[in-house]
Short mmCIF file of C-alpha atoms and ligand atoms in Angstrom, two decimals:
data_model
loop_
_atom_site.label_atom_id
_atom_site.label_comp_id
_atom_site.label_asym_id
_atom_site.label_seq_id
_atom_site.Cartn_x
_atom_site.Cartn_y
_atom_site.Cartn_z
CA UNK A 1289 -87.58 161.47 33.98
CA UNK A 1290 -91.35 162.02 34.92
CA UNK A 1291 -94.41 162.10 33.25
CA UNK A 1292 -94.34 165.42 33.54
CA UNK A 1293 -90.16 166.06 33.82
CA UNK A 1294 -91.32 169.22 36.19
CA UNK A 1295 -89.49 169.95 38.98
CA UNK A 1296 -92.19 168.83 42.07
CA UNK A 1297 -93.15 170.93 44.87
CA UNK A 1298 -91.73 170.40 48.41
CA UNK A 1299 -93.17 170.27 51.41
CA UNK A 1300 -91.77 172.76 54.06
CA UNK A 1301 -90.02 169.83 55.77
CA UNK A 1302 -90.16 166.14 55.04
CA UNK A 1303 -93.06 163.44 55.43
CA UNK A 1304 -93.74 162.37 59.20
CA UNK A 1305 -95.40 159.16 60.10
CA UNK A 1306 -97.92 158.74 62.72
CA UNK A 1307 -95.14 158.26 65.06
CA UNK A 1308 -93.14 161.65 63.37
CA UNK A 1309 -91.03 159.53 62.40
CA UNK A 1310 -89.06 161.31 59.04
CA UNK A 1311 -88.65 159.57 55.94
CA UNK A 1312 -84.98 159.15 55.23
CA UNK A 1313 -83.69 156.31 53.52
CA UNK A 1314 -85.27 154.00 50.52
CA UNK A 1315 -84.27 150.68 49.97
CA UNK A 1316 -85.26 149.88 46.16
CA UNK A 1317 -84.85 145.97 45.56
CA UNK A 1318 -84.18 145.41 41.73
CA UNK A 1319 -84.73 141.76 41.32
CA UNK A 1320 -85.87 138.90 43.30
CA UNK A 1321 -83.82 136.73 41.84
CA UNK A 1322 -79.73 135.32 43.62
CA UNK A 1323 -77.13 133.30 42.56
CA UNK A 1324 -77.19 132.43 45.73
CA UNK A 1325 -79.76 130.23 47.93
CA UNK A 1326 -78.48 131.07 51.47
CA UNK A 1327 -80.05 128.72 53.54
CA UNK A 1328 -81.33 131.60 55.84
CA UNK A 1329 -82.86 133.57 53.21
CA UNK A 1330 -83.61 131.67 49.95
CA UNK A 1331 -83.50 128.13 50.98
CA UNK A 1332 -83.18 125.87 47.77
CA UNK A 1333 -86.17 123.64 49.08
CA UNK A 1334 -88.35 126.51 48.34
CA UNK A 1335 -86.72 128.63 45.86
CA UNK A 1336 -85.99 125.98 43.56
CA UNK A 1337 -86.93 125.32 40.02
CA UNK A 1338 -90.23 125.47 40.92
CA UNK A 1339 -90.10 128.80 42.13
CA UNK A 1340 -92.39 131.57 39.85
CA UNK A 1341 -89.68 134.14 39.78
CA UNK A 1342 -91.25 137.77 38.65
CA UNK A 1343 -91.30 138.25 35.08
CA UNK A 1344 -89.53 140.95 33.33
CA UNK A 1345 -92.92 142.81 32.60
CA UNK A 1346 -93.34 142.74 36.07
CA UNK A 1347 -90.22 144.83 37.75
CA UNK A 1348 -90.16 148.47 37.61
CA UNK A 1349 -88.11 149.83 34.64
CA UNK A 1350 -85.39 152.21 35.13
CA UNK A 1351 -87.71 155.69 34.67
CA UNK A 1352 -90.01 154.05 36.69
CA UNK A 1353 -87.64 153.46 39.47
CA UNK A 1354 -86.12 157.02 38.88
CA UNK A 1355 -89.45 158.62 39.01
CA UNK A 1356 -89.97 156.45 42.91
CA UNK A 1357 -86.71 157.82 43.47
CA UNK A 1358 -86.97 161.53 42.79
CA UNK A 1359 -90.75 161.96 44.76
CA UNK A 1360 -88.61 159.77 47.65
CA UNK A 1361 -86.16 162.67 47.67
CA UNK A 1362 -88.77 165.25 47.66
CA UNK A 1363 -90.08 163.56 50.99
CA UNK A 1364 -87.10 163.87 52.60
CA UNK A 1365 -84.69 160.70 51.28
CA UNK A 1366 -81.30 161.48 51.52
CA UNK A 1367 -79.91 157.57 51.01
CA UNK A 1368 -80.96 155.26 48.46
CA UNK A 1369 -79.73 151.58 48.94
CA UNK A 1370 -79.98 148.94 45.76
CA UNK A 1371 -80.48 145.62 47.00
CA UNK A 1372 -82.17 142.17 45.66
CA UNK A 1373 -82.24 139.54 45.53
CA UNK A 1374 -78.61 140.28 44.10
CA UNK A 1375 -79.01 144.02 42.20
CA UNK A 1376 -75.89 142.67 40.46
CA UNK A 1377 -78.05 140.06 38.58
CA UNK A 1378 -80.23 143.35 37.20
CA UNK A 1379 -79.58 143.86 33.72
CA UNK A 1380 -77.53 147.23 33.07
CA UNK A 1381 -77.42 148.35 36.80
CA UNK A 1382 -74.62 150.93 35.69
CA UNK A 1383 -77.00 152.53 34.00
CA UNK A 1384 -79.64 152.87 36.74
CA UNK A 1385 -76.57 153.59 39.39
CA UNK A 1386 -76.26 156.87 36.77
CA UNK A 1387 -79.70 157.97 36.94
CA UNK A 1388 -79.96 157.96 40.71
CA UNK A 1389 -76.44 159.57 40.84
CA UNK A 1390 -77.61 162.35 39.69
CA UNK A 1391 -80.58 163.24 41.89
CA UNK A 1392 -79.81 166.24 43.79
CA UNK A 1393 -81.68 166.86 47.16
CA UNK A 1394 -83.88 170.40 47.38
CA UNK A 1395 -80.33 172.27 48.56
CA UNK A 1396 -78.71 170.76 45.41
CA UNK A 1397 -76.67 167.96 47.63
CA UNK A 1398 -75.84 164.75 45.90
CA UNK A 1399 -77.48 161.38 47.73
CA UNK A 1400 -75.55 158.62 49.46
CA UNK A 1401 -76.34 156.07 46.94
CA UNK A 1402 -75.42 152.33 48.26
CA UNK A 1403 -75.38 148.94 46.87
CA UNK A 1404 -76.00 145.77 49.26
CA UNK A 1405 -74.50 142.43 47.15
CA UNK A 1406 -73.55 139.23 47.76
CA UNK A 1407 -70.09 140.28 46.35
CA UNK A 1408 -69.23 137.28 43.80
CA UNK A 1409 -69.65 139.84 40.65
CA UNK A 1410 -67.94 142.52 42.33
CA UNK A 1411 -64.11 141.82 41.28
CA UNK A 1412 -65.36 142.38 37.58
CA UNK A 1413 -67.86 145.07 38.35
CA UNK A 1414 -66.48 147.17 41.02
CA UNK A 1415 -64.74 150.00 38.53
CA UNK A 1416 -68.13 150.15 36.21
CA UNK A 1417 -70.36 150.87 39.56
CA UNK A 1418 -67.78 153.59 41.10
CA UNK A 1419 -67.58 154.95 37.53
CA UNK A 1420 -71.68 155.30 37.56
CA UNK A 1421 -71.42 156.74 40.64
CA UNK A 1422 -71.67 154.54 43.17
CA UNK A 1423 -71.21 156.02 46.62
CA UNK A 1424 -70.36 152.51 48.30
CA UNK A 1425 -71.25 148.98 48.83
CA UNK A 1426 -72.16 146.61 51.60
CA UNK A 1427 -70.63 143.25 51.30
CA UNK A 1428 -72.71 139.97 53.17
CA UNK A 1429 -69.87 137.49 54.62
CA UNK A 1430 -71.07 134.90 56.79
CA UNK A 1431 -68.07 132.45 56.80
CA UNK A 1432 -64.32 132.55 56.09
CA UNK A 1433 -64.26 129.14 56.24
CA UNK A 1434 -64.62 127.58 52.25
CA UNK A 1435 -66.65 124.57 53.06
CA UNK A 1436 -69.06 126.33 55.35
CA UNK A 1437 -69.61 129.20 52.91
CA UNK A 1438 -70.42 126.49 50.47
CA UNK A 1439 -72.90 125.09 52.78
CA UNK A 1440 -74.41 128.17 54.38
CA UNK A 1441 -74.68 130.44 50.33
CA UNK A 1442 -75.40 126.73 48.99
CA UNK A 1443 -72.80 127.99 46.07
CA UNK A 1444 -70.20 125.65 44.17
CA UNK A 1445 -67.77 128.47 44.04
CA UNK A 1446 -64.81 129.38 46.83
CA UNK A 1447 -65.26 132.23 49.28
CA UNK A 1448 -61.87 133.96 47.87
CA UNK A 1449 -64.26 134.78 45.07
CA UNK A 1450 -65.99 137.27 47.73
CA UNK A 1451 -63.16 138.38 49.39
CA UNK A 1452 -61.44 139.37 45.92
CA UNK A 1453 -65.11 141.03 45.23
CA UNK A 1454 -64.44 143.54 48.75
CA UNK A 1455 -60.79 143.83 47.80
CA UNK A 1456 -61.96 145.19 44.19
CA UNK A 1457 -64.45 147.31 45.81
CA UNK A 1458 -61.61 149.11 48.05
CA UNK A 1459 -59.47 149.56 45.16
CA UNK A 1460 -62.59 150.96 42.84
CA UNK A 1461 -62.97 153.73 45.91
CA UNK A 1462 -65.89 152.46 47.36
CA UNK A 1463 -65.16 152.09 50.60
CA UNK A 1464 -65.16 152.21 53.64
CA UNK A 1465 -66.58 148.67 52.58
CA UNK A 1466 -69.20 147.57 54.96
CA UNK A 1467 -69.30 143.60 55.44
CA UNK A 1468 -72.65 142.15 56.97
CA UNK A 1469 -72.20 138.79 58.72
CA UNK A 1470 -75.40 137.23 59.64
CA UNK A 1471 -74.77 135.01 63.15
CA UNK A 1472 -77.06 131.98 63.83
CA UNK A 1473 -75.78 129.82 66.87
CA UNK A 1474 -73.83 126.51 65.89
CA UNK A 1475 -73.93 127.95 62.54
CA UNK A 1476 -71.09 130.34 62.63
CA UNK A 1477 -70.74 131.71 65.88
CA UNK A 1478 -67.58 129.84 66.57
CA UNK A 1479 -65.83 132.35 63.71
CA UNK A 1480 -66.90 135.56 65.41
CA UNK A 1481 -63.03 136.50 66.77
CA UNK A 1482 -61.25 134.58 63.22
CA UNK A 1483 -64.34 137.21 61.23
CA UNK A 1484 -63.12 140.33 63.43
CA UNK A 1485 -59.57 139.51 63.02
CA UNK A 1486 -59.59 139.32 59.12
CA UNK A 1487 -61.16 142.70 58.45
CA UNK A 1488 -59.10 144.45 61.57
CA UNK A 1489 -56.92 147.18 60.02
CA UNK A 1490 -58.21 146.70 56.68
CA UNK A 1491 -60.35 150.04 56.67
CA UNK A 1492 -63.77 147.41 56.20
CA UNK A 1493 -66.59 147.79 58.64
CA UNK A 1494 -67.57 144.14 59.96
CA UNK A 1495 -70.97 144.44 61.22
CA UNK A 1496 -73.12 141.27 62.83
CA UNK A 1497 -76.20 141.02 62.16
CA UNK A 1498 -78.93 139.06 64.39
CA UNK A 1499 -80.48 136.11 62.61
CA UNK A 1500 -83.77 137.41 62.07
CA UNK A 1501 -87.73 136.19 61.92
CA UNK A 1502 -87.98 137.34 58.74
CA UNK A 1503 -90.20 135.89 55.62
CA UNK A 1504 -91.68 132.39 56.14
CA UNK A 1505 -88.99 130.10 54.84
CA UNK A 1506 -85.91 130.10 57.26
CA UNK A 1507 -87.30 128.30 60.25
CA UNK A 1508 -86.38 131.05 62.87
CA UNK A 1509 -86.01 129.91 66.15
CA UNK A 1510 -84.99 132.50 68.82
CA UNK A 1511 -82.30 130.32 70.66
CA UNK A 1512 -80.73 130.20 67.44
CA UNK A 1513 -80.10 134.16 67.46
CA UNK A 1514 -76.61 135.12 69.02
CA UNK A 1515 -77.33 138.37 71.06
CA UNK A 1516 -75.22 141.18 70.00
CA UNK A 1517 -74.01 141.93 73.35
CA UNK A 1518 -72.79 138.35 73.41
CA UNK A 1519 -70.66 139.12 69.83
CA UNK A 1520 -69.24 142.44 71.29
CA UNK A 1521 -68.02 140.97 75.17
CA UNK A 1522 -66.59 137.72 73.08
CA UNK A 1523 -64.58 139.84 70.76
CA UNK A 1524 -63.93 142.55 73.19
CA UNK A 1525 -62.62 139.90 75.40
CA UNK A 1526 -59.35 139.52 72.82
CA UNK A 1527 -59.34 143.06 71.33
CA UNK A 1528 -60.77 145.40 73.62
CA UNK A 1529 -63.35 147.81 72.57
CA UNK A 1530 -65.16 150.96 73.07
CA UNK A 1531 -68.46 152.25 72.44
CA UNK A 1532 -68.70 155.16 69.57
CA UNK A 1533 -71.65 157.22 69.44
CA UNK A 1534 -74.03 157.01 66.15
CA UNK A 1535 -72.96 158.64 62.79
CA UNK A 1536 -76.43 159.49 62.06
CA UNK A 1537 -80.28 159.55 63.26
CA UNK A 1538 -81.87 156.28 62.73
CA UNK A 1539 -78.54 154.31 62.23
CA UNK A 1540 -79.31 150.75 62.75
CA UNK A 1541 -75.93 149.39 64.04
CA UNK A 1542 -74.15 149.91 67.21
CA UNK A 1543 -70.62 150.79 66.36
CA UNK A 1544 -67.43 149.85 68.53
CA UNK A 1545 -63.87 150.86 68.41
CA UNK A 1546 -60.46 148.89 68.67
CA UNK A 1547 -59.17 150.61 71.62
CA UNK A 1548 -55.71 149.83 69.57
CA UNK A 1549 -56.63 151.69 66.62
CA UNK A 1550 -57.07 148.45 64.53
CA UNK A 1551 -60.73 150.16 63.26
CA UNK A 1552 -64.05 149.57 64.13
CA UNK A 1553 -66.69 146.98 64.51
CA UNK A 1554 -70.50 147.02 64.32
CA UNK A 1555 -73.87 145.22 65.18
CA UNK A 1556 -77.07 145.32 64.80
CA UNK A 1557 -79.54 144.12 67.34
CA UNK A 1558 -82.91 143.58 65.49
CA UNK A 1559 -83.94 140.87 67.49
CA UNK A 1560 -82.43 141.91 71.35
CA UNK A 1561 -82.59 145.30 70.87
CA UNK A 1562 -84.92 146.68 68.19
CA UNK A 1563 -84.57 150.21 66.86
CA UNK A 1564 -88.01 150.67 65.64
CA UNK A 1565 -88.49 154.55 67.43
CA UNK A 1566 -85.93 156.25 65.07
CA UNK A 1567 -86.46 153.50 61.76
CA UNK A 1568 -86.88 156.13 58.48
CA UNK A 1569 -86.40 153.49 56.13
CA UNK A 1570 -89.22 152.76 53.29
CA UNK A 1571 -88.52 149.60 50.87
CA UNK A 1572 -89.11 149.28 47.41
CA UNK A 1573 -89.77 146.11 46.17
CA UNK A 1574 -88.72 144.90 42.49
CA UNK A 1575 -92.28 145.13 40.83
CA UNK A 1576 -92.86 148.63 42.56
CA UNK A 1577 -94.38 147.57 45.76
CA UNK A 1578 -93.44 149.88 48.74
CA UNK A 1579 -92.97 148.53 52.19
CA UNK A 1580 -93.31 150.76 55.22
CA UNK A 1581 -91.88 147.84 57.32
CA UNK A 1582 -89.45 145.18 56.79
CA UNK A 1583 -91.89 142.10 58.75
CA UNK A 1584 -95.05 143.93 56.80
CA UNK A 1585 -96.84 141.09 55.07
CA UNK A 1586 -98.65 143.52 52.36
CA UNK A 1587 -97.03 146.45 50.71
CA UNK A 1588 -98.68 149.51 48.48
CA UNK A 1589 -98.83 149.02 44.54
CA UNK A 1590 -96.94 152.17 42.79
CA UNK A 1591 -96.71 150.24 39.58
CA UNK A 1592 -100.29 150.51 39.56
CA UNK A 1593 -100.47 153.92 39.58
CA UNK A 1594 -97.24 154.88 37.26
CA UNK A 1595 -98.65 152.90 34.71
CA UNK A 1596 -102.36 153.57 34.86
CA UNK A 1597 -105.12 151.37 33.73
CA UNK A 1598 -108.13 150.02 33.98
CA UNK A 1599 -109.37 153.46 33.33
CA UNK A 1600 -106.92 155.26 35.40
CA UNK A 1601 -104.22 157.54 33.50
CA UNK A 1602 -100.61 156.69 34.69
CA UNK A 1603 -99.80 159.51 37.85
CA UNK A 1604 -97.49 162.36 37.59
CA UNK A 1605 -94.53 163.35 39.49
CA UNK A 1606 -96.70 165.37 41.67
CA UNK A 1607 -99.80 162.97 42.07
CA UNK A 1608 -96.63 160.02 43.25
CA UNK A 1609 -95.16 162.22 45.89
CA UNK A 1610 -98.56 162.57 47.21
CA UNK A 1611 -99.16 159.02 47.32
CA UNK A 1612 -95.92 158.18 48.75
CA UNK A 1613 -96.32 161.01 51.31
CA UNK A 1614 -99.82 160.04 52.21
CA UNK A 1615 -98.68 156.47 52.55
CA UNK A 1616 -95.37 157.79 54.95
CA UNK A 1617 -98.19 159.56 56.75
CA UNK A 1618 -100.39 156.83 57.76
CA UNK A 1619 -97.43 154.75 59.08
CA UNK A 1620 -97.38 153.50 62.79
CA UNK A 1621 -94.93 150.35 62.14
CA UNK A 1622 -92.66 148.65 64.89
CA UNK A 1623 -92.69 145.06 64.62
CA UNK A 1624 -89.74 144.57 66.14
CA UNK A 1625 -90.80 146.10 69.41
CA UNK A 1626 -93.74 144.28 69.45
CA UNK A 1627 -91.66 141.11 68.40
CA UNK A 1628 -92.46 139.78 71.93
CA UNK A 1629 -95.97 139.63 71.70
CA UNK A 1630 -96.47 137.99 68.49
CA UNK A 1631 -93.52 135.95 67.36
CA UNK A 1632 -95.33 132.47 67.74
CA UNK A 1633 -98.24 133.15 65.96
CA UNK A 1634 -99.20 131.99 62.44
CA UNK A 1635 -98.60 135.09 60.33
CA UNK A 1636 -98.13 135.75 56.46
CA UNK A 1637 -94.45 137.85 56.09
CA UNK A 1638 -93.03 138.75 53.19
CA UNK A 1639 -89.47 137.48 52.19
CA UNK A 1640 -86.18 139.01 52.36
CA UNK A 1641 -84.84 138.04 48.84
CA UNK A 1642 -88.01 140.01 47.71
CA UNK A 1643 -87.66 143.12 49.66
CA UNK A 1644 -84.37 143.32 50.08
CA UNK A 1645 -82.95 143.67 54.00
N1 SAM B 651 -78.10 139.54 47.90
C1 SAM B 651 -77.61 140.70 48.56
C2 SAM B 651 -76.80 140.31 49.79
O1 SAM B 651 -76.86 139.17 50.22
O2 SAM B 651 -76.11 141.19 50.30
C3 SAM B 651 -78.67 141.70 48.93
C4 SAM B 651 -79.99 141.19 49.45
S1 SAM B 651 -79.91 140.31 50.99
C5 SAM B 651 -81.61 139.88 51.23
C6 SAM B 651 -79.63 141.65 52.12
C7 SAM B 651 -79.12 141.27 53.48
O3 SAM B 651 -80.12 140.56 54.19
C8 SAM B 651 -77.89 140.36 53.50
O4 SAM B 651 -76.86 140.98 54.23
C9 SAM B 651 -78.37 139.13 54.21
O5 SAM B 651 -77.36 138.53 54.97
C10 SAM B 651 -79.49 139.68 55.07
N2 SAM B 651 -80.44 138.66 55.51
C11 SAM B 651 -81.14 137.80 54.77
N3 SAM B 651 -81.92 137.01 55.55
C12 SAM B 651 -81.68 137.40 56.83
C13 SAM B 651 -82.17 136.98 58.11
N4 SAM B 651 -83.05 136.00 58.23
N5 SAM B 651 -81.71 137.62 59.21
C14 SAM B 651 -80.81 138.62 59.12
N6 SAM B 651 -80.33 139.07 57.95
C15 SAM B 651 -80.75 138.46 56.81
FE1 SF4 B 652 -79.17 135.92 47.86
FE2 SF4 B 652 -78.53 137.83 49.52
FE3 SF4 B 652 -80.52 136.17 50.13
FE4 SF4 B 652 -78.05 135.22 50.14
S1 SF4 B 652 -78.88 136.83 51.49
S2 SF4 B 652 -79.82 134.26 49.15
S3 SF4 B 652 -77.10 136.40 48.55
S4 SF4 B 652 -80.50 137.60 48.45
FE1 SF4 B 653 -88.29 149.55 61.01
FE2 SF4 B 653 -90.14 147.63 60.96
FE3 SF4 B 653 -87.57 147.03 61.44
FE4 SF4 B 653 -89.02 148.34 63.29
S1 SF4 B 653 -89.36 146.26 62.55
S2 SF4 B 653 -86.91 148.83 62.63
S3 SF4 B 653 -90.32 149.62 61.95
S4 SF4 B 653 -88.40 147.89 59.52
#
């Protein structure tokens, strides 16, 4: 609970940005650590033993997070997402899962309250998270294939300890299980159709991602990135599929349906077709940075204000939903549209296992 534990004041509708743009969804990353060092996204040549980690002191406790969490809804946040690093490697997640379960919005609605995991703790977790109240989780899969998901998570463990993870997942009742597949050409492209064909008529939503520019570390090239028009007419080509309109504003995948009933299908076009003009998403990162942009290379210090010091008392709840709203306010990001125009030039980004995805 807050400083002050009072309920806070709302505004009349949410925050806007410059672009009136709503603030919808927070992403709240709870550790920059993985047990994982996907080559894509925590290469082990630069997150190695080397690497200064945060330090305990540093992340956001759990009221701290709670406190982000409640002004968020007050703005107009109706989805909360946990993400890492792997949020399964946070100490006592069920706990924080609890908390945020039981925000209510303004009309007294509970939140869609997501988890986005790597999936290798999931077979023993899965019951504990639905239990805390857990809405549902998002599973990353990039191969099927046990050597190459070796290679690509640089793990020493099988991918059937994933799979089991999603199958533990549907049986806790978190589903319908989304499962993220990141495609980089010559990577994993060639297991597009085998991908589609494992999760068809399972109830999971496969969704492929573009390989993205983000961070500093992954050595993006764009001929690496398999346009998701490409993924769609290649597995379209074997199971046909049709077009089904968005579930909500600001969704960021295309979604497709088995014309045979088998399910759907989804992708999301960062790079080919960014979605920048209806993006409501704010990130949090693990030592209480907030993001207003996923390629943003500096972010705004909350911890800095919840805790106070040098001089400064530690906000209240009504003092951080002005800050957050002021920030929402002020923000005009859309990298990805402008992608074009600067991809090439020397500039500092922050890194996904930090902020999350
Ligand atoms: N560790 C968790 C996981 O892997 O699901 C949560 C954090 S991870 C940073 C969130 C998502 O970002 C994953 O689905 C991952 O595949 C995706 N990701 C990481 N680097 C990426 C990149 N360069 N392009 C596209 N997606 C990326
Ligand atoms: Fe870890 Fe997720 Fe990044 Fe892979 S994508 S290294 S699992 S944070
Ligand atoms: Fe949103 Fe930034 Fe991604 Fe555009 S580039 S969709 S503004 S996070």
């Amino acid at each position: 609970m807050g400083v002050t534990g009072r309920a806070i004041r709302l505004p009349a509708i949410g925050a806007r940005d410059a672009l009136r743009r709503p603030l919808a969804d927070l992403r709240i990353s709870v550790t920059d650590r993985c047990n994982f060092r996907c080559v894509y996204c925590m290469p082990r040549e630069v997150f190695g033993a080397d690497y200064r980690f945060l330090e305990r002191e540093e992340l956001l406790s759990f009221d701290e997070i709670e406190r982000v969490a409640r002004a968020s809804v007050a703005l107009g946040v109706r989805k909360l997402r946990l993400t890492g690093g792997e949020p399964l490697l946070r100490r006592g997640l069920e706990e924080l899962i609890a908390r945020l379960a039981a925000i209510r919005t303004p009309r007294g609605e509970p939140l869609d309250l997501a988890l986005t995991t790597n999936g290798v703790a999931l077979a023993a977790r899965a019951a504990a998270l639905r239990e805390a109240g857990l809405t549902r989780v998002t599973v990353s899969l990039d191969s099927l294939d046990d050597e190459r998901f070796r290679r690509i998570a640089d793990v020493r463990f099988p991918v059937s300890r994933v799979l089991e993870g999603i199958e533990a997942a549907h049986e806790a009742g978190l589903g319908p299980i989304k499962i993220n597949t990141v495609v980089k050409r010559s990577a994993n492209d060639d297991e597009l159709l085998a991908l589609a064909e494992r999760f068809r008529g399972t109830g999971h939503v496969l969704r492929f991602i573009e390989f993205m520019d983000v961070g500093t570390s992954n050595g993006w090239r764009l001929d690496e990135v398999v346009p998701s028009r490409e993924i769609i007419e290649r597995i379209g080509a074997v199971h046909p599929l049709d077009p089904l309109p968005p579930r909500a504003p600001g969704e960021t995948a295309s979604r497709w349906r088995y014309r045979d009933g088998a399910g759907e299908i989804g992708a999301i076009s960062s790079v080919t077709a960014p979605f920048c003009g209806s993006c409501s998403r704010a990130r949090l990162s693990a030592d209480g940075k907030v993001f207003t942009c996923l390629f943003a290379s500096e972010g705004f210090d909350l911890r800095a204000l919840l805790r106070g010091g040098a001089g400064a008392a530690p906000v209240d709840d009504a003092g951080l939903t002005r800050a957050l709203g002021g920030l929402w306010s002020r923000r005009s990001d859309r990298y990805s549209e402008l992608r074009t125009a600067v991809t090439g030039a020397p500039r500092s980004r922050i890194e996904m296992s930090y902020i999350g995805g």
